[in-house]
mmCIF file of C-alpha atoms in Angstrom:
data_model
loop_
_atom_site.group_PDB
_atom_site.id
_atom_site.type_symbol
_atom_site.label_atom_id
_atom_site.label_comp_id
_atom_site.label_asym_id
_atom_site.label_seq_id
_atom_site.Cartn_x
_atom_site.Cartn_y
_atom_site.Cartn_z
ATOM 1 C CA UNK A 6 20.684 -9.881 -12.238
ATOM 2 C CA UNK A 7 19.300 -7.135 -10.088
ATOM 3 C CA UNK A 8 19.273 -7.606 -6.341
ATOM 4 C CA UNK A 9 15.773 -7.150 -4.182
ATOM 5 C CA UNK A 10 15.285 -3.552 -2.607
ATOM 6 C CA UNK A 11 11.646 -2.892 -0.763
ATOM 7 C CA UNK A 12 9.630 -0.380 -3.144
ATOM 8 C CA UNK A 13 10.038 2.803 -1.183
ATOM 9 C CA UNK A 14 6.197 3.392 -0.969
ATOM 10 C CA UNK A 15 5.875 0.008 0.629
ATOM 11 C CA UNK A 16 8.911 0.778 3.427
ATOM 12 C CA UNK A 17 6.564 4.080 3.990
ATOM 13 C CA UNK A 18 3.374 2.511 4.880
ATOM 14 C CA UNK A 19 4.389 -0.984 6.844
ATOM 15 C CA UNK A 20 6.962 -1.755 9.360
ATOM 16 C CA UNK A 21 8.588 -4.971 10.106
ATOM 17 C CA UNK A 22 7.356 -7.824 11.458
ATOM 18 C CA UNK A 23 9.574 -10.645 10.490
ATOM 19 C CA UNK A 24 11.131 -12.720 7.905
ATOM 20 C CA UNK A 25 10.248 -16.179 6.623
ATOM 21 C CA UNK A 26 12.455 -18.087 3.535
ATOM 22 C CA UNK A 27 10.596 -16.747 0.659
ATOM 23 C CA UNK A 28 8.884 -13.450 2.237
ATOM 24 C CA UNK A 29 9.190 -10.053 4.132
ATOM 25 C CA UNK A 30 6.131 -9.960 7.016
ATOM 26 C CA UNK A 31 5.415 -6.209 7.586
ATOM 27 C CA UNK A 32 2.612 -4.908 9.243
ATOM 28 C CA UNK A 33 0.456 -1.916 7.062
ATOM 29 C CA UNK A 34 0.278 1.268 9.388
ATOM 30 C CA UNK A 35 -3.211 1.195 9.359
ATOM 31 C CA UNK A 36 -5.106 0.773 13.170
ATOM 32 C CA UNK A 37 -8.126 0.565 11.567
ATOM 33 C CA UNK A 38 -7.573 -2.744 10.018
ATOM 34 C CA UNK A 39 -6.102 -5.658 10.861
ATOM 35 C CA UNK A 40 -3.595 -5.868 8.272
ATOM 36 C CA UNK A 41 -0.508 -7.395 7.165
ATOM 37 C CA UNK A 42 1.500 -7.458 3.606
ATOM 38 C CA UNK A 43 3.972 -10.253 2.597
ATOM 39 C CA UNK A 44 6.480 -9.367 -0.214
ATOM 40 C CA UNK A 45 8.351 -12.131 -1.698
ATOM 41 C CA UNK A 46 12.083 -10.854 -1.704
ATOM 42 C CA UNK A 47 12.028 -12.149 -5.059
ATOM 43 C CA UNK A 48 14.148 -9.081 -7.934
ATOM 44 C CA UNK A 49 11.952 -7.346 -10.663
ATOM 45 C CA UNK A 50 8.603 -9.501 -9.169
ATOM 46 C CA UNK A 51 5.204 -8.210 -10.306
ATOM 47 C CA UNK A 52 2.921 -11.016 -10.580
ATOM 48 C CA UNK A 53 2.543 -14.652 -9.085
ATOM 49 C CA UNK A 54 3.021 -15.881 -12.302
ATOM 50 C CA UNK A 55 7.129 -14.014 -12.651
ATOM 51 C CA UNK A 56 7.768 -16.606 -9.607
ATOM 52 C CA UNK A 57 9.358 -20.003 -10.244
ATOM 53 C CA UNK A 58 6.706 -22.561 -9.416
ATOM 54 C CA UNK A 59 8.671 -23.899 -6.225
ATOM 55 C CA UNK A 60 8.648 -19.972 -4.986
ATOM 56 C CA UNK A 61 4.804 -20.120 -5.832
ATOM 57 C CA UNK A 62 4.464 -23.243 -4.012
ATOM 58 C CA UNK A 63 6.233 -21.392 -0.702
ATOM 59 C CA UNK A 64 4.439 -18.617 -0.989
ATOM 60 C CA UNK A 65 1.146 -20.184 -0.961
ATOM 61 C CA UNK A 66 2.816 -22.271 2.623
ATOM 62 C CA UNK A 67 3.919 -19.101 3.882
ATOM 63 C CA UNK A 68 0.291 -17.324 3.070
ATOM 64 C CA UNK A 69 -1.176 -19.779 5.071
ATOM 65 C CA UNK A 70 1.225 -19.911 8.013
ATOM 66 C CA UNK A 71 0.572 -16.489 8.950
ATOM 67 C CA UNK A 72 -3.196 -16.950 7.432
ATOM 68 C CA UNK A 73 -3.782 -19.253 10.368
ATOM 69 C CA UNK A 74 -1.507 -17.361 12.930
ATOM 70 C CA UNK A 75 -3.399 -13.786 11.997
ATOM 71 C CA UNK A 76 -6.812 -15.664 11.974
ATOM 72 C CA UNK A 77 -6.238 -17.091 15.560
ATOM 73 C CA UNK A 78 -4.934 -13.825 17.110
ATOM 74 C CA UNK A 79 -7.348 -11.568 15.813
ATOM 75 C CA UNK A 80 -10.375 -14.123 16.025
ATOM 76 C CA UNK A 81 -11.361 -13.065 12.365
ATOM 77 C CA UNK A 82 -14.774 -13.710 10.774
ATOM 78 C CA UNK A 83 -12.880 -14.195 7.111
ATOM 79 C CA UNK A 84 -9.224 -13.720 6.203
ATOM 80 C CA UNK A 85 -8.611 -11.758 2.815
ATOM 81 C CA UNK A 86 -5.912 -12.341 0.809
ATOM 82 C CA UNK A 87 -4.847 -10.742 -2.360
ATOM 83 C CA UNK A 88 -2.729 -9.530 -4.494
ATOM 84 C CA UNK A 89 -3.600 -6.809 -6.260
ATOM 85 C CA UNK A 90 -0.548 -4.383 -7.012
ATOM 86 C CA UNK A 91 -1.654 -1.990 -9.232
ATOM 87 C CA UNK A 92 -0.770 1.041 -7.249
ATOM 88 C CA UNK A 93 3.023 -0.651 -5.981
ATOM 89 C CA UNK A 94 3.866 -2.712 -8.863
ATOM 90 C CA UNK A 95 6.147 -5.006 -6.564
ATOM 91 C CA UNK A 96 4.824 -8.328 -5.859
ATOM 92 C CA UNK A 97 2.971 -7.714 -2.260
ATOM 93 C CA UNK A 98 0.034 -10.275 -0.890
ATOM 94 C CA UNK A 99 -2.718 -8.758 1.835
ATOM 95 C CA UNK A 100 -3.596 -10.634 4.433
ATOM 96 C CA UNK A 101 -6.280 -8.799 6.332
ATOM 97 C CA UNK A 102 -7.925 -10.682 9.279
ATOM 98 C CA UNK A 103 -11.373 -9.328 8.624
ATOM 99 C CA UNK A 104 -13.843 -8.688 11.715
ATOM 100 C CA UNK A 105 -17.819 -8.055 11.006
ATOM 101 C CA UNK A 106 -17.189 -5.050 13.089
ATOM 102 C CA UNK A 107 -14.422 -3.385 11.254
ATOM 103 C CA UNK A 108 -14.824 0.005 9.138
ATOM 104 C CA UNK A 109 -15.123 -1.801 6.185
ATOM 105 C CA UNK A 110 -17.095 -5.049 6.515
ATOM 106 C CA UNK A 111 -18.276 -6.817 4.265
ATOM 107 C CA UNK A 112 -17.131 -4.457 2.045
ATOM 108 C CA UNK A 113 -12.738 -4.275 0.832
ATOM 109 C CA UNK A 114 -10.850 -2.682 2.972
ATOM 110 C CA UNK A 115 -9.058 -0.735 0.022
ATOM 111 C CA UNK A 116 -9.752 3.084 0.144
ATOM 112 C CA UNK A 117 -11.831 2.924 3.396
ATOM 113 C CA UNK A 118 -9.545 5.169 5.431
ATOM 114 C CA UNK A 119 -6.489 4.955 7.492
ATOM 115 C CA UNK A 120 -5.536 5.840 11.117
ATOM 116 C CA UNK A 121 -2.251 5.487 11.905
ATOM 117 C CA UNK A 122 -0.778 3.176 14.916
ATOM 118 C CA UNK A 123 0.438 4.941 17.938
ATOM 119 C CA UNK A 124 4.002 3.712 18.090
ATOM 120 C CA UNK A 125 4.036 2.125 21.171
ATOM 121 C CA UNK A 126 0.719 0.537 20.543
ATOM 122 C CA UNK A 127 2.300 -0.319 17.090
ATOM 123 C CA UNK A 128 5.751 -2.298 18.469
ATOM 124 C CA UNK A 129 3.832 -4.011 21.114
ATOM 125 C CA UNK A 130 1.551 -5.666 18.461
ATOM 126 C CA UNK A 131 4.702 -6.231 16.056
ATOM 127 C CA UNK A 132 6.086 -8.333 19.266
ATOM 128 C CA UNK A 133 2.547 -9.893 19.753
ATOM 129 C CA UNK A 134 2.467 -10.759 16.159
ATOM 130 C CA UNK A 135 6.251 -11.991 16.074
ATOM 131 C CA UNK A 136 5.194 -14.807 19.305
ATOM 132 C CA UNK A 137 1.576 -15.496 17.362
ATOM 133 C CA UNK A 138 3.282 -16.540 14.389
ATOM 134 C CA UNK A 139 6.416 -18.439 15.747
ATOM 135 C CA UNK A 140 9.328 -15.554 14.535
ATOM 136 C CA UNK B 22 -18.682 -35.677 4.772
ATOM 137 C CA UNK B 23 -20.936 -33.462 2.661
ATOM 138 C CA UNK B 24 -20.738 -32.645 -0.654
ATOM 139 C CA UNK B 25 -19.617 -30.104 -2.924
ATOM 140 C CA UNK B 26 -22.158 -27.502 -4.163
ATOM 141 C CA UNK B 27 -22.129 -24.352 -5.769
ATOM 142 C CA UNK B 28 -22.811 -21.557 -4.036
ATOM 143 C CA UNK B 29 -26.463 -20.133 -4.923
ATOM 144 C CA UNK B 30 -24.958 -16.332 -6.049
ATOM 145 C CA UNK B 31 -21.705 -17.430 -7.617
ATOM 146 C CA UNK B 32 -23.779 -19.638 -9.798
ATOM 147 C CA UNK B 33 -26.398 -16.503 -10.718
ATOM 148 C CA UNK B 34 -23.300 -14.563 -11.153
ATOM 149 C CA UNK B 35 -21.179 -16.171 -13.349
ATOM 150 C CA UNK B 36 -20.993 -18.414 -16.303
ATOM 151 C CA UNK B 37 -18.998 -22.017 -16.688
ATOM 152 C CA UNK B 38 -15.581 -21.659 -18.536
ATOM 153 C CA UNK B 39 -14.495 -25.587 -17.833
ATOM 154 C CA UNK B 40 -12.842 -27.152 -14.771
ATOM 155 C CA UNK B 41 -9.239 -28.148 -13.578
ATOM 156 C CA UNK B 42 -8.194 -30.928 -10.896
ATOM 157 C CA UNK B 43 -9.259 -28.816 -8.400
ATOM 158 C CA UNK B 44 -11.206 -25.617 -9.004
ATOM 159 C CA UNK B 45 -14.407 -24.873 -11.338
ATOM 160 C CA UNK B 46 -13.759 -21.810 -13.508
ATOM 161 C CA UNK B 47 -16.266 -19.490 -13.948
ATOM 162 C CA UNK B 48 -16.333 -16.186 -15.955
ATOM 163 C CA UNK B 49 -17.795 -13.203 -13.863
ATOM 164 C CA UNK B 50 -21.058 -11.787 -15.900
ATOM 165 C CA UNK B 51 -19.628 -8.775 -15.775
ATOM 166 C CA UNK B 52 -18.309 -7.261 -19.173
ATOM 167 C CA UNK B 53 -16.381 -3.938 -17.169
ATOM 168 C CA UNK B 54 -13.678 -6.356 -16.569
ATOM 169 C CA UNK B 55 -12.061 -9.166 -17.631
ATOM 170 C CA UNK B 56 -12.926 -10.969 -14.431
ATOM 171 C CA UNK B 57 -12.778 -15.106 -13.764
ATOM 172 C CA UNK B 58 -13.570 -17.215 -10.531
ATOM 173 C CA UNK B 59 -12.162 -20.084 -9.456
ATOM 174 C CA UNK B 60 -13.823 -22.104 -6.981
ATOM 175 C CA UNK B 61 -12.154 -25.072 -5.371
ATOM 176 C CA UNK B 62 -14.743 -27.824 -5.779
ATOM 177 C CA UNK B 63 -14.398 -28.765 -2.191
ATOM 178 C CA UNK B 64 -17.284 -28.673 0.384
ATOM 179 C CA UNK B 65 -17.252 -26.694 3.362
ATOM 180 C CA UNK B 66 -14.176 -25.123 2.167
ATOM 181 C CA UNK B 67 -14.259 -20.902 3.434
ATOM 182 C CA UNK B 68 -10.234 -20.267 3.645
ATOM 183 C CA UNK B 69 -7.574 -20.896 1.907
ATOM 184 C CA UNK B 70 -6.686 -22.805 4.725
ATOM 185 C CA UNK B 71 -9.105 -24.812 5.101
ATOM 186 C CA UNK B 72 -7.488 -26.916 2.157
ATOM 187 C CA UNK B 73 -5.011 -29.678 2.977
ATOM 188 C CA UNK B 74 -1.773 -28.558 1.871
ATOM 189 C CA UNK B 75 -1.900 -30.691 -1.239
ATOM 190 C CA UNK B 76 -4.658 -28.832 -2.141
ATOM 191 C CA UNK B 77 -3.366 -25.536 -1.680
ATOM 192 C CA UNK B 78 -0.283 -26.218 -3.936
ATOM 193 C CA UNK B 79 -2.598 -27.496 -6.792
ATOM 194 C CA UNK B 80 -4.857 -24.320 -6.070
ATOM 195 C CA UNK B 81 -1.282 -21.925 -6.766
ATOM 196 C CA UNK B 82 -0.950 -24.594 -9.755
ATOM 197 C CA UNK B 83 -4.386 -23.339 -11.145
ATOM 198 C CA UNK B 84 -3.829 -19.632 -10.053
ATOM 199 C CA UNK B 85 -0.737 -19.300 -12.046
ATOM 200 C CA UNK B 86 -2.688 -21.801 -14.913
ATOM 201 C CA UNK B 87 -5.668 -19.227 -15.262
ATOM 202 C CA UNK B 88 -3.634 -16.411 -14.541
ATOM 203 C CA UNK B 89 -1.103 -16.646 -17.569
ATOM 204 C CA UNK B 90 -4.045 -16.983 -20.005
ATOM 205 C CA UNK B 91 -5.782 -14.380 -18.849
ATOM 206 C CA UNK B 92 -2.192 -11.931 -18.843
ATOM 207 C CA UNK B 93 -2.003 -13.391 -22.522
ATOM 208 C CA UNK B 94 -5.303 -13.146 -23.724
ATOM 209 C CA UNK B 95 -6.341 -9.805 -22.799
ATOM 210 C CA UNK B 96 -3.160 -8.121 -22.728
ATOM 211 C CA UNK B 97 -3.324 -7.202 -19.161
ATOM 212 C CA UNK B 98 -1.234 -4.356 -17.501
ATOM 213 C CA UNK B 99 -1.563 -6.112 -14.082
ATOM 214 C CA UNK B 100 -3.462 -9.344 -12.628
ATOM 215 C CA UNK B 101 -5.367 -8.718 -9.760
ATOM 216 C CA UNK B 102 -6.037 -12.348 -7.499
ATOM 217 C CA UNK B 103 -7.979 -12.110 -4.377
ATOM 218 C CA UNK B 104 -9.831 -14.703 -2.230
ATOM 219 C CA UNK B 105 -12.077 -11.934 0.172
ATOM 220 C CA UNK B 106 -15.510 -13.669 0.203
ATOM 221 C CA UNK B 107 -16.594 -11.608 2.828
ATOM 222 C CA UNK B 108 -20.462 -11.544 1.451
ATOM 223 C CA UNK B 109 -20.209 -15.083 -0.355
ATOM 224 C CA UNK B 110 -18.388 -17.504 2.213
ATOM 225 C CA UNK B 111 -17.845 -20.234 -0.219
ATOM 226 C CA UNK B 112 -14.063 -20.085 -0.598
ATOM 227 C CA UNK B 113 -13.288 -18.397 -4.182
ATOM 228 C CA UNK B 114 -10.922 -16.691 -5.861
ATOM 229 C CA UNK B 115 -11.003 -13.825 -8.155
ATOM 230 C CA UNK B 116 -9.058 -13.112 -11.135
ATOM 231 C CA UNK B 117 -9.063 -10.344 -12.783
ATOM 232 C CA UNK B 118 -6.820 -8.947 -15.756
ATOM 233 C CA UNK B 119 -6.581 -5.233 -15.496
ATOM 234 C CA UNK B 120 -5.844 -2.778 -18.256
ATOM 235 C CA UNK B 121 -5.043 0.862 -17.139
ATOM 236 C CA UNK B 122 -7.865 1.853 -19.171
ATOM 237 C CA UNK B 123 -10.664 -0.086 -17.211
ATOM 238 C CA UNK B 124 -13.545 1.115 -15.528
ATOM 239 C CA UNK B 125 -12.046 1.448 -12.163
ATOM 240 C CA UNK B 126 -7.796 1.444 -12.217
ATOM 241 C CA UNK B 127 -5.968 1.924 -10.645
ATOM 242 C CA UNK B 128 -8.549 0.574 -7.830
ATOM 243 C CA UNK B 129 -10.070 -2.328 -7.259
ATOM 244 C CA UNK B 130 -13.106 -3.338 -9.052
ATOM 245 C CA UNK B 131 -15.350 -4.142 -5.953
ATOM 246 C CA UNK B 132 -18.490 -2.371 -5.904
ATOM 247 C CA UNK B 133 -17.393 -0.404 -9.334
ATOM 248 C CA UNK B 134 -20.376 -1.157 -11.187
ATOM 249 C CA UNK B 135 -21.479 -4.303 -13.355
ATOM 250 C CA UNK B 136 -22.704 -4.309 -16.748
ATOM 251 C CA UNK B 137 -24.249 -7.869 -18.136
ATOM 252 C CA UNK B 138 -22.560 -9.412 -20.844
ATOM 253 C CA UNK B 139 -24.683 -9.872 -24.021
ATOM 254 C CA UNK B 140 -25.491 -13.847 -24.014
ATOM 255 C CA UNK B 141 -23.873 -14.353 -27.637
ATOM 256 C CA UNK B 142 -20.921 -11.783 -26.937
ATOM 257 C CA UNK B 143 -20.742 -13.977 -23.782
ATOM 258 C CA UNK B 144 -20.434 -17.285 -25.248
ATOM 259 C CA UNK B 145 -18.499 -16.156 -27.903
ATOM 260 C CA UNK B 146 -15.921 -14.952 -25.114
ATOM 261 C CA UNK B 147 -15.895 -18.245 -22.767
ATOM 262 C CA UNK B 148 -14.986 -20.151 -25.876
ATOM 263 C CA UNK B 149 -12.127 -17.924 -26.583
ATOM 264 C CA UNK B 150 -11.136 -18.278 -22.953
ATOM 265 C CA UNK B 151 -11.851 -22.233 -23.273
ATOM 266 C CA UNK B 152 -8.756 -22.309 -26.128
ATOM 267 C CA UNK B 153 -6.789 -19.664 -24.660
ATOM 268 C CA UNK B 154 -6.735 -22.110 -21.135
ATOM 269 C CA UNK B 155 -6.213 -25.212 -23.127
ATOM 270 C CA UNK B 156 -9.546 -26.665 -21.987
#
């Protein structure tokens, strides 16, 4: 049985927020969104459907813990949520907290540009983040 | 309490497949992809979590339902599933089964184009889809 490793491409564009039982919290390095990726530390996952249905059932609870915890600390409009993966085949979920002012709206955010955080900027909303969702 | 309606443009834009315990499934008149709602048949329902928790479990039950006959069926390379409803509020999620030969991989399919199904291609397909679900 192989053990979990974060795809390197996904350790390249997110940093860490926190860690819940089923899921990495990272945050995507991307100020122009507000963005965040869970990954399921889950071995050789692609798709919902290579989780056992009590790891499906957790990672729906654990969407919609931070769902609720992004949604009240960025006031959003409309939370997105997907999982899409065809870029980084390792199971990752989006959770964008979606404002009707962003650089996207109401459009995806996929392919719409990227700024990157400053890093102080960046750490102090990873600690924001961290107290917003109870980590 | 209200009731449950269909939203106005996701009943333009898609067809009926059949229902589950929860969520209507609808095929996405769209033949570029092989691309299936499912729509939680709960009113005033915009998030995920907006559903009681029972709700949300049965919704990942469905998810993973629709999902495997879609991965079957079609032969996909990757299943896409996104709830964004940005434009339509009425909470929905998309499924889509991706081949790396499709109009728009490895992106998303938002705003890629839309081609109407045939009616009798069309009918001929949510039958197909009815078996392949177990409906």
């Amino acid at each position: 049985m192989s053990q979990f490793h974060l795809h390197p491409q996904l350790k390249r564009d997110t940093h860490r927020i926190g860690a819940l039982a089923l899921c990495d919290i990272r945050l995507m390095d991307n100020a122009l969104f507000h963005w965040v990726i869970l990954i399921p530390r889950v071995a050789d996952c692609r798709e919902i459907t290579d989780l056992k249905p009590s790891q499906q059932h957790l990672l729906m609870d654990e969407i919609t813990r931070v769902s609720e915890a992004m949604q009240q600390f960025f006031a959003a409009d409309k939370m997105n949520v997907a999982a899409l993966g065809n870029q980084v085949q390792q199971l990752h979920i989006h959770l964008i907290a979606r404002k009707k002012t962003d650089a996207a709206w109401p459009n995806p955010v996929w392919g719409k540009g990227r700024v990157h955080y400053h890093p102080f900027k960046r750490e102090k909303l990873i600690g924001s983040l961290r107290d917003a969702m109870g980590l």
